[in-house]
Steps between C-alpha positions, in 0.01 A plus 500: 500500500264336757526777717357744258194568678706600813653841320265544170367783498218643234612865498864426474755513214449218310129313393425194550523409123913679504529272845392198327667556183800542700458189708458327202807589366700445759333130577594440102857642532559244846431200250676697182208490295373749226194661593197449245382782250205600694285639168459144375344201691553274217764228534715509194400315197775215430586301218465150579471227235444170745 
């Protein structure tokens, strides 16, 4: 990943956004997390009766 600028290139097969999306992914899968549902920025509501 930090070498991206070495071999990116603007007309190849992937965008930047795909590239990203997939770098996300695989940072998220290397800590075994769930990635977030990226059509809501809203944290979910929770029921909490302190």
């Amino acid at each position: 990943m930090n070498w991206i600028y070495t071999w990116y290139s603007p007309h190849g097969r992937l965008t930047a956004s795909e590239i990203a999306d997939h770098m996300a992914e695989y940072a998220l899968n290397v800590v075994h997390a769930a990635p977030v549902q990226t059509n809501s920025l809203e944290r979910p509501r929770t029921n909490r009766n302190v």
